[in-house]
Tab-separated table of C-alpha atoms in Angstrom:
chain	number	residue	atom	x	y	z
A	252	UNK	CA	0.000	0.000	0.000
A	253	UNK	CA	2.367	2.473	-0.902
A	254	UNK	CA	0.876	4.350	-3.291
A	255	UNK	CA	-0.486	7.899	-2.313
A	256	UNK	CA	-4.086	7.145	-3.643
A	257	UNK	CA	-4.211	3.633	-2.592
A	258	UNK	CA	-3.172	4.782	1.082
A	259	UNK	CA	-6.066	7.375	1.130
A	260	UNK	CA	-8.515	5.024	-0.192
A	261	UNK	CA	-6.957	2.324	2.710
A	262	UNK	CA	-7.929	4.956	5.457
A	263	UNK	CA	-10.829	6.071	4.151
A	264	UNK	CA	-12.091	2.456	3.959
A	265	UNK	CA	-10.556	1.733	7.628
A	266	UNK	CA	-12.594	4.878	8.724
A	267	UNK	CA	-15.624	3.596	7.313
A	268	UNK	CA	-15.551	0.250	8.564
A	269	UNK	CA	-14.969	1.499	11.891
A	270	UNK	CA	-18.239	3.529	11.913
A	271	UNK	CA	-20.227	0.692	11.442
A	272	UNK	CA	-21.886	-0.476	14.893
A	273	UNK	CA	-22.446	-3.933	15.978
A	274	UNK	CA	-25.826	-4.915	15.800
A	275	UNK	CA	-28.546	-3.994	18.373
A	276	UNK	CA	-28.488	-6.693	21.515
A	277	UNK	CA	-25.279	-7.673	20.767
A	278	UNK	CA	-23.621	-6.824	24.440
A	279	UNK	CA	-26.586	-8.160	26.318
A	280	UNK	CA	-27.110	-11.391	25.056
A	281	UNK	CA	-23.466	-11.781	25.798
A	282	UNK	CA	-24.117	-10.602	29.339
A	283	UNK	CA	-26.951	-12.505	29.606
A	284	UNK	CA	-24.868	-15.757	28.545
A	285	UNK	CA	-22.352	-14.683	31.269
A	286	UNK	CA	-25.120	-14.205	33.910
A	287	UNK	CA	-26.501	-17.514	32.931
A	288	UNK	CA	-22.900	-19.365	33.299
A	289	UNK	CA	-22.680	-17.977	36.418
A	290	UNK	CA	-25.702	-18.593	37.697
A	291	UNK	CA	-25.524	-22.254	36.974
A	292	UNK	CA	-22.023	-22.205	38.766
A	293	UNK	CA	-24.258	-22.676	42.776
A	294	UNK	CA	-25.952	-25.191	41.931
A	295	UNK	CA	-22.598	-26.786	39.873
A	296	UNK	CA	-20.896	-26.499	43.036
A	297	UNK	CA	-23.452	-27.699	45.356
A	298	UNK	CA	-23.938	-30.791	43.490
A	299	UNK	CA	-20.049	-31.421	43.372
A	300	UNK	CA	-19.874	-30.699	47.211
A	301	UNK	CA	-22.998	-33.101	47.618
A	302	UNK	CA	-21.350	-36.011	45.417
A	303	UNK	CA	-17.923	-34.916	47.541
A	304	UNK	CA	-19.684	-35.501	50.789
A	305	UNK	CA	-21.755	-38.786	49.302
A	306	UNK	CA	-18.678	-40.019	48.197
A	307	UNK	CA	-16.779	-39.505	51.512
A	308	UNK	CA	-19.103	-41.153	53.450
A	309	UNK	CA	-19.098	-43.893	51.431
A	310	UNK	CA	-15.885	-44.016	52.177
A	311	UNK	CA	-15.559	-43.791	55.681
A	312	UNK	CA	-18.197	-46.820	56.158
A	313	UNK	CA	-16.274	-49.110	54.029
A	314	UNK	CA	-12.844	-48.171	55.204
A	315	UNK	CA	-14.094	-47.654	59.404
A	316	UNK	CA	-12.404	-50.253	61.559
A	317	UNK	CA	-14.320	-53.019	61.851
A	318	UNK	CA	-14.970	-54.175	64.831
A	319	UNK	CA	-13.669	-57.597	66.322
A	320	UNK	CA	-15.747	-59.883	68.240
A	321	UNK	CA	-15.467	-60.246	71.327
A	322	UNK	CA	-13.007	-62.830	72.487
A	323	UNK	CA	-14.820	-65.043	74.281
A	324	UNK	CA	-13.244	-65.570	77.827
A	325	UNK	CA	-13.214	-69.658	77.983
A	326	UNK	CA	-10.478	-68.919	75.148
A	327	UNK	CA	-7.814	-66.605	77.300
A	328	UNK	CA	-8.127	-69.692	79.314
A	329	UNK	CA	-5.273	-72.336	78.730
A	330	UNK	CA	-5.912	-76.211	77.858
A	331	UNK	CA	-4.898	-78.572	81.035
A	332	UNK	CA	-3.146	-81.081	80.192
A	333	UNK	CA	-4.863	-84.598	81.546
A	334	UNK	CA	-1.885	-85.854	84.112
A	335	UNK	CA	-0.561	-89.156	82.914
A	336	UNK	CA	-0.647	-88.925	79.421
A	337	UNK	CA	1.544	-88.256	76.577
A	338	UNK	CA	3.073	-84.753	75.562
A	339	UNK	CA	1.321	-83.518	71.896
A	340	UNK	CA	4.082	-83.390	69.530
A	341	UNK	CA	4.250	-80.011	67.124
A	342	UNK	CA	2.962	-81.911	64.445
A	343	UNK	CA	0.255	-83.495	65.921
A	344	UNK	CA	-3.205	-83.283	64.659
A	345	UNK	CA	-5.403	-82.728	67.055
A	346	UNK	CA	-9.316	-81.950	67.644
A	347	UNK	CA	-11.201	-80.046	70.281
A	348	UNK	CA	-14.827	-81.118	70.955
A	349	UNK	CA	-16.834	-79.435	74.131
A	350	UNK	CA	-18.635	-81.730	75.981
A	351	UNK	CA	-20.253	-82.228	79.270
A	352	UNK	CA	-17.613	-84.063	81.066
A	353	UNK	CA	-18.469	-85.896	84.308
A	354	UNK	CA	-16.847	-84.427	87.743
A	355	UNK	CA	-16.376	-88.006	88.693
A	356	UNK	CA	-14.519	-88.604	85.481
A	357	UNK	CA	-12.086	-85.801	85.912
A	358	UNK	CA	-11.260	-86.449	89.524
A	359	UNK	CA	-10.493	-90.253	88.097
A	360	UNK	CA	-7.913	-89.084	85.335
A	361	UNK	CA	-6.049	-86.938	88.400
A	362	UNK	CA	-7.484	-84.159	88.689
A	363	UNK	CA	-7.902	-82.095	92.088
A	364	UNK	CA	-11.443	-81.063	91.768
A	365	UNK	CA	-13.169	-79.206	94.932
A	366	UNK	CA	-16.823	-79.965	93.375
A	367	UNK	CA	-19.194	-80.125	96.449
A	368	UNK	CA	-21.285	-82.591	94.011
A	369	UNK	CA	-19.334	-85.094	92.724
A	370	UNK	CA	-22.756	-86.331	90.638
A	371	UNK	CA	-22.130	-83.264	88.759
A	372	UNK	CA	-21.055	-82.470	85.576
A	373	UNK	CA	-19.077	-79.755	83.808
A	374	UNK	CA	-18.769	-78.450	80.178
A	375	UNK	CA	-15.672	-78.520	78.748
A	376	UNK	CA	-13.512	-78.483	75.555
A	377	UNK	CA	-11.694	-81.457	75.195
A	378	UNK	CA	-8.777	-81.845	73.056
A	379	UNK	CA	-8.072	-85.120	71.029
A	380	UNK	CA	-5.128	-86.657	69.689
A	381	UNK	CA	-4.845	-88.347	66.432
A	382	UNK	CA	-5.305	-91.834	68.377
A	383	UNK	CA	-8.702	-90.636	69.868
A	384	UNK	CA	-7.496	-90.013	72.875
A	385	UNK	CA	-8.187	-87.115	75.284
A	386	UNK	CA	-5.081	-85.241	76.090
A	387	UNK	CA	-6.216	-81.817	77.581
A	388	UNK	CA	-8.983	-80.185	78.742
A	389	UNK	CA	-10.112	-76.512	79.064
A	390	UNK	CA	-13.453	-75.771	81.649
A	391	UNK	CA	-16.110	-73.502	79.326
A	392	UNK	CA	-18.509	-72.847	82.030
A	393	UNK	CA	-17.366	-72.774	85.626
A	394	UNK	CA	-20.722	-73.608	86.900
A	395	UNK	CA	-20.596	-77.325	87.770
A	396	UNK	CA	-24.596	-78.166	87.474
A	397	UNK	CA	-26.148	-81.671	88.604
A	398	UNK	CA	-26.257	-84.539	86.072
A	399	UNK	CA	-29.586	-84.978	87.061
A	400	UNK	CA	-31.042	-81.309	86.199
A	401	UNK	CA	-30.191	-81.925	82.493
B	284	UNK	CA	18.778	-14.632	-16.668
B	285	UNK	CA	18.013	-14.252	-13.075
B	286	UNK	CA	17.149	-11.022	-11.766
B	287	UNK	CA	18.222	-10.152	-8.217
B	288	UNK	CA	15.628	-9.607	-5.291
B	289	UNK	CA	15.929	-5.941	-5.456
B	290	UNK	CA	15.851	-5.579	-8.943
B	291	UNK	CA	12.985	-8.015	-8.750
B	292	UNK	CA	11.235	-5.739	-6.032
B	293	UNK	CA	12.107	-2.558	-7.762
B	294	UNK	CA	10.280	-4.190	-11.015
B	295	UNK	CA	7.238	-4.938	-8.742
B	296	UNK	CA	7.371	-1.487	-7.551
B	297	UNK	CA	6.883	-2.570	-3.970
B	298	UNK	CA	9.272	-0.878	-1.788
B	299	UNK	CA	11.747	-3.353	0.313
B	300	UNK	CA	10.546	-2.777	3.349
B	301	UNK	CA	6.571	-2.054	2.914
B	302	UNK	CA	5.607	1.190	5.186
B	303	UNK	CA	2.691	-1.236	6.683
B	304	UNK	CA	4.828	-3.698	7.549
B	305	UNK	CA	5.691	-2.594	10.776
B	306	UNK	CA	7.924	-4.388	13.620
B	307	UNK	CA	6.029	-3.220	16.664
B	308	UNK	CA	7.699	-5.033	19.959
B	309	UNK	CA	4.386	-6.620	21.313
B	310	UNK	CA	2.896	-4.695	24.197
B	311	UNK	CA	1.633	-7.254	27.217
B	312	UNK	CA	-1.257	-5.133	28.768
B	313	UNK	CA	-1.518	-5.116	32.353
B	314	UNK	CA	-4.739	-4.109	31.966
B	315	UNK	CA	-6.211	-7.260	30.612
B	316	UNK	CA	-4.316	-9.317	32.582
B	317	UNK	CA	-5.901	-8.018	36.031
B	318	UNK	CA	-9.341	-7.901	34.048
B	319	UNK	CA	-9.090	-11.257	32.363
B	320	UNK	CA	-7.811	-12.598	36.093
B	321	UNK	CA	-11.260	-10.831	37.714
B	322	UNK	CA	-13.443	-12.029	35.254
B	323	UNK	CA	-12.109	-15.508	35.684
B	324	UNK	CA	-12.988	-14.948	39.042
B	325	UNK	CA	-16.311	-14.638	38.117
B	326	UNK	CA	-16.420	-10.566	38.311
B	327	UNK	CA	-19.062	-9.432	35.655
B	328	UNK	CA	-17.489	-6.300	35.067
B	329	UNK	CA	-14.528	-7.425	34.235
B	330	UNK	CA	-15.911	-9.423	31.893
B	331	UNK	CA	-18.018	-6.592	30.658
B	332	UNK	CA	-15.164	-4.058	30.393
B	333	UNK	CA	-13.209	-6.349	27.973
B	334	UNK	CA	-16.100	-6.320	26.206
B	335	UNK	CA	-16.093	-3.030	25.842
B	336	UNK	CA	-12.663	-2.871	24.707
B	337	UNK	CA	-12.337	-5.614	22.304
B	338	UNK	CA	-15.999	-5.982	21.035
B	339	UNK	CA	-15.273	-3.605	17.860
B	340	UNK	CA	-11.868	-5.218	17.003
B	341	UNK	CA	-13.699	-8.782	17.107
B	342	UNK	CA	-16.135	-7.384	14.891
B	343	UNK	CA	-14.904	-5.200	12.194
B	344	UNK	CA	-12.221	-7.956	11.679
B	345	UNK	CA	-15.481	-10.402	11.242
B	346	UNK	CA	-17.235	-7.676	8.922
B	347	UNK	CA	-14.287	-7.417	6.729
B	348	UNK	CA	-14.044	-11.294	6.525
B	349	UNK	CA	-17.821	-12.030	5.923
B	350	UNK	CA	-18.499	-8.722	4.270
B	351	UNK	CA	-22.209	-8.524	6.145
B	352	UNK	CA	-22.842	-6.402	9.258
B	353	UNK	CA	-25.647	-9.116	10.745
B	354	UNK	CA	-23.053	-12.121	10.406
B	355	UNK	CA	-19.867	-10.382	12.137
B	356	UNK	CA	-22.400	-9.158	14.733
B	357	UNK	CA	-23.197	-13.237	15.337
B	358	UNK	CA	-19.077	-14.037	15.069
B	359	UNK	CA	-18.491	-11.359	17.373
B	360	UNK	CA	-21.331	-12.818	19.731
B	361	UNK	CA	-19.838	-16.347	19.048
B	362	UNK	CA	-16.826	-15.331	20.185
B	363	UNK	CA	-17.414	-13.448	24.201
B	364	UNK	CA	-19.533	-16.707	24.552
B	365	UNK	CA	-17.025	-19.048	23.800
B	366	UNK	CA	-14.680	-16.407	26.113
B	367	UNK	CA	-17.510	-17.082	28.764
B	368	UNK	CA	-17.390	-20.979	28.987
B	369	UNK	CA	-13.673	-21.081	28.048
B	370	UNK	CA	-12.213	-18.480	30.912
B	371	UNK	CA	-8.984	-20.152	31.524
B	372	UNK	CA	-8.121	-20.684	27.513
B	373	UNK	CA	-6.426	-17.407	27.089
B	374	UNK	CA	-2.594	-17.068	28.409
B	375	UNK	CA	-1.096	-14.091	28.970
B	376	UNK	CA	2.478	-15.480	28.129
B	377	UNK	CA	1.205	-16.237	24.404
B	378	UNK	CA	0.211	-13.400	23.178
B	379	UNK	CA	-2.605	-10.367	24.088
B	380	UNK	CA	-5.913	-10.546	24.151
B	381	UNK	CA	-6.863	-8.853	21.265
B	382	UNK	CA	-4.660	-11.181	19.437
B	383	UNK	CA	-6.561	-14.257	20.913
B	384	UNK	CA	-9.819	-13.151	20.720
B	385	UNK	CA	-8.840	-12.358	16.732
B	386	UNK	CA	-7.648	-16.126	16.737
B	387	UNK	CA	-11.043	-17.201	18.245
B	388	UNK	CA	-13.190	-15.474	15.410
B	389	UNK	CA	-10.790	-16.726	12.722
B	390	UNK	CA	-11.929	-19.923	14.223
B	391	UNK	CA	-15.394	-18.936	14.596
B	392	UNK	CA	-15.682	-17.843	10.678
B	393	UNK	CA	-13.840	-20.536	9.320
B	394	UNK	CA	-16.527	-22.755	10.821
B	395	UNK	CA	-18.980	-20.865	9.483
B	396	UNK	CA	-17.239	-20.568	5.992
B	397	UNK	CA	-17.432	-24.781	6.142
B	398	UNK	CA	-21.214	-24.724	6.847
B	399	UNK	CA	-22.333	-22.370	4.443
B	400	UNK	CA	-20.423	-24.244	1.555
B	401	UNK	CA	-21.893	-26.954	2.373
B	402	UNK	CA	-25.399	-25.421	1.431
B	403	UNK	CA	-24.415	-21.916	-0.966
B	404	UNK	CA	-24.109	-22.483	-4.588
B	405	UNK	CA	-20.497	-22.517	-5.945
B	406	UNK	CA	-21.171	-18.715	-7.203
B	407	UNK	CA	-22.377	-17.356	-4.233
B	408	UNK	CA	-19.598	-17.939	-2.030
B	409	UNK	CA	-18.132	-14.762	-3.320
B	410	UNK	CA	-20.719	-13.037	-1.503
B	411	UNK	CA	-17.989	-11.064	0.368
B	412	UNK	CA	-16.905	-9.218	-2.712
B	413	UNK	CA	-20.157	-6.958	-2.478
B	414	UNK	CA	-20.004	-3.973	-0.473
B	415	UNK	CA	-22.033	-3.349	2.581
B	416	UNK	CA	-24.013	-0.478	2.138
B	417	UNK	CA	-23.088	0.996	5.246
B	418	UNK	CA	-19.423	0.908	4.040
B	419	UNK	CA	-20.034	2.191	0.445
B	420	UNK	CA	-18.497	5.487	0.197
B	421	UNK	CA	-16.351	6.535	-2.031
B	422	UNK	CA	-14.785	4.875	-5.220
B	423	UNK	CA	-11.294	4.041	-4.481
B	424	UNK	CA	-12.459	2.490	-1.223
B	425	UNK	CA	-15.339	0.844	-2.644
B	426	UNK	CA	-12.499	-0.492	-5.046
B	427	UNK	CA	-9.985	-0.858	-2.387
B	428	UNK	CA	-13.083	-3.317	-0.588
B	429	UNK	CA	-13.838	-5.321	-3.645
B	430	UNK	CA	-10.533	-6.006	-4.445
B	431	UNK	CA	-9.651	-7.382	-0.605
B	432	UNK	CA	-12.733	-9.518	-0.792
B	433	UNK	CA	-11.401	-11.455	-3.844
B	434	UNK	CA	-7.902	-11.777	-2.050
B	435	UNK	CA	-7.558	-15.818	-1.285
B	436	UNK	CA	-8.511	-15.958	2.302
B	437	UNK	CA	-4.380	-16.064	3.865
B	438	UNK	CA	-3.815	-12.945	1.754
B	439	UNK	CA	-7.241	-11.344	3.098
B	440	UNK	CA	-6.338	-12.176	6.633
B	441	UNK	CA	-3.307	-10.707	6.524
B	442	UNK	CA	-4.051	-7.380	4.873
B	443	UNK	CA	-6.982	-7.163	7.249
B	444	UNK	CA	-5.346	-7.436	10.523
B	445	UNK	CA	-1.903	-5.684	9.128
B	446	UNK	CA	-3.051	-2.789	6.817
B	447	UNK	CA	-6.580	-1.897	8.042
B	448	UNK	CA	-6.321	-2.790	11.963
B	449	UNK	CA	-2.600	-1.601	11.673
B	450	UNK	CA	-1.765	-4.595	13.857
B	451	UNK	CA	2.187	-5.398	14.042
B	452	UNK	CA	3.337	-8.431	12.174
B	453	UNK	CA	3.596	-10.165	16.267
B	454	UNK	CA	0.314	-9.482	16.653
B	455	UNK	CA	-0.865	-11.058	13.390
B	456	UNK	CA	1.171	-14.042	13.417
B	457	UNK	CA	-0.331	-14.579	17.045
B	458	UNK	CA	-3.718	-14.094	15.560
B	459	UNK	CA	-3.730	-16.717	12.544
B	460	UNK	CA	-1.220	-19.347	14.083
B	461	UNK	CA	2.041	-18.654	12.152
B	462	UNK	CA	5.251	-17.300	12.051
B	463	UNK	CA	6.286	-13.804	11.637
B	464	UNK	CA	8.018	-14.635	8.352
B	465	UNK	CA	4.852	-16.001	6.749
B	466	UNK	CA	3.157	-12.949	7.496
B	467	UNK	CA	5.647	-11.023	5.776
B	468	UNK	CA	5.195	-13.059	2.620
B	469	UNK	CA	1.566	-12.830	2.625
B	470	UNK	CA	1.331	-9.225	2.890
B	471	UNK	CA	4.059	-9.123	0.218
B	472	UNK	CA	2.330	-11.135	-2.107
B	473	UNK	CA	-0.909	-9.849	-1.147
B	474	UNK	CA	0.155	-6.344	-1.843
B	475	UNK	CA	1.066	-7.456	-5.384
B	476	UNK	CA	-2.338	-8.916	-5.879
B	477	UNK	CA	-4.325	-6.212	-4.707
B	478	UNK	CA	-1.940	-3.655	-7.126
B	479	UNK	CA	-2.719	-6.227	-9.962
B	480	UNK	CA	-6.634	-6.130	-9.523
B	481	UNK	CA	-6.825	-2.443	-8.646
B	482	UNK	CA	-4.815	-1.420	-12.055
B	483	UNK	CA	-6.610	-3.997	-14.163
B	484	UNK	CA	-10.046	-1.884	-12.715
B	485	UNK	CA	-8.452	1.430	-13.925
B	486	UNK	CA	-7.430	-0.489	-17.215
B	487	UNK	CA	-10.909	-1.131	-17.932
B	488	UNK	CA	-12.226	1.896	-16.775
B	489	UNK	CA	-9.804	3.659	-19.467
């Protein structure tokens, strides 16, 4: 655009091109557009704070500690071993069955047993060897109740 | 047999260094940095004040491109809505904003450009070349218009952005996505396109 004429005809073509106005509306439907993006942006961020929340919670009940039962007592208790017979070796299989064991019974394989009723019984996990054999015994219930009441 | 490049120029009558191809060190305005960081923020008039300030650059580049008042009032509309749901796609390290919002409605009309070829007859996709009445004026710029609307669309863009919104060449590379170099070509081939079409007019009118 260096000639003289060409350069005058440039700005007076720049000059009227920069007289013409946008169109009527033109700034507020842009507004509007930004009022409405904004406007959605609450309820955007509620929602994401409501999943946030949802998905926290979720969270925190499958991750909380669960738990663990209750240990019964009878099991802090150690097995007695039933005097006279053999040691369990480490590798020995063995089986525990609970069972209401006679008083009479467990005064007979050497125990010292201060029952008052020696009709009594008591319940008790017994531990057997691989040969069938009991080998220990571990009192569940302290209670020694009469033979006959069962 | 072959002539040297400023024999070649002097031939073309285009001077070595055109007068509107200007090096302009690129200005980072602090300006729309604080109002492009409100208006991110949500601040409505920040987002109206740049707006205000970059609203008629948006559009008379549009008009010039699509050569209808209506349309580059929808580009220019296009455009502050995209700049509404895209707040964080402009960097200040990359260029200015006028620059980027220029790159946005190249994108907008090229769009555009694909969707109405796909329904305009072959023959009216030339609409461009008709002056708006509201630009009509006098004959040498009426000329000037018609023979910028006929420019393939790289030369257009670049005699648009350099020559009539006396952007620098920085500016205008950062608007259509190339290098400073290419700009320089296009104007310079441009220039020889529009000096071909605008003597051939005063050839016939002879």
């Amino acid at each position: 655009m260096n000639d003289p004429q060409m350069e005058a005809a440039r700005r007076h073509l720049a000059a009227r091109v920069a007289a013409v106005t946008p169109p009527d509306g033109l700034e507020a439907a842009v507004m509007a557009e930004f009022d409405r993006a904004h406007r959605r942006r609450p309820t955007r961020i509620l929602a994401m704070c409501a999943a946030l929340a949802a998905s926290l919670l979720v969270g925190a009940i499958l991750l909380r500690p669960t738990p663990k039962p209750a240990a019964p007592s009878v099991e802090s208790q150690a097995f007695y071993t039933i005097p006279y017979t053999a040691p369990l070796e480490p590798y020995e299989r063995v089986m525990v069955v609970q069972e209401q064991v006679p008083v009479t019974e467990l005064i007979a394989a050497g125990f010292h047993f201060p029952a008052t009723d020696p009709t009594g019984t008591m319940r008790a996990d017994v531990m057997v060897s691989q040969d069938g054999r009991p080998r220990a015994i571990r009192p569940v219930a302290f209670d020694v109740s009469d033979r006959s009441s069962q | 047999m072959w002539r040297t490049l400023p024999a070649f120029l002097k031939e073309l009558e285009v001077p070595e260094v055109p007068a509107a191809i200007r090096v302009i060190e690129p200005v980072k305005d602090s300006s729309d940095r604080e109002l492009v960081d409100r208006f991110r923020n949500g601040d409505r008039d920040a987002f109206s004040a740049i707006y205000q300030t970059h609203h008629a650059t948006v559009f008379r580049f549009a008009l010039y491109m699509t050569g209808d008042r209506e349309r580059a009032g929808e580009v220019t509309q296009e455009v502050f809505v995209w700049l509404v749901h895209h707040p964080a796609a402009f960097d200040p390290e990359r260029g200015d904003l006028p620059a980027f919002l220029g790159g946005v409605a190249r994108q907008m009309l090229r769009r555009r450009r694909r969707e109405d070829q796909r329904w305009l007859p072959l023959n009216e996709t030339a609409a461009g070349a008709a002056i708006p009445a509201e630009i009509a004026g006098s004959e040498d710029a009426d000329e000037l218009w018609k023979a910028i609307a006929t420019l393939p669309e790289r030369y257009r863009e670049a005699v648009i952005l350099c020559d009539m919104e006396e952007m620098s060449n920085e500016q205008a590379a950062s608007v259509l996505g190339c290098a400073v170099g290419t700009i320089w070509s296009r104007l310079h081939r441009a220039h020889e396109l529009l000096q071909r079409k605008l003597q051939s007019k005063v050839r016939c009118s002879i």
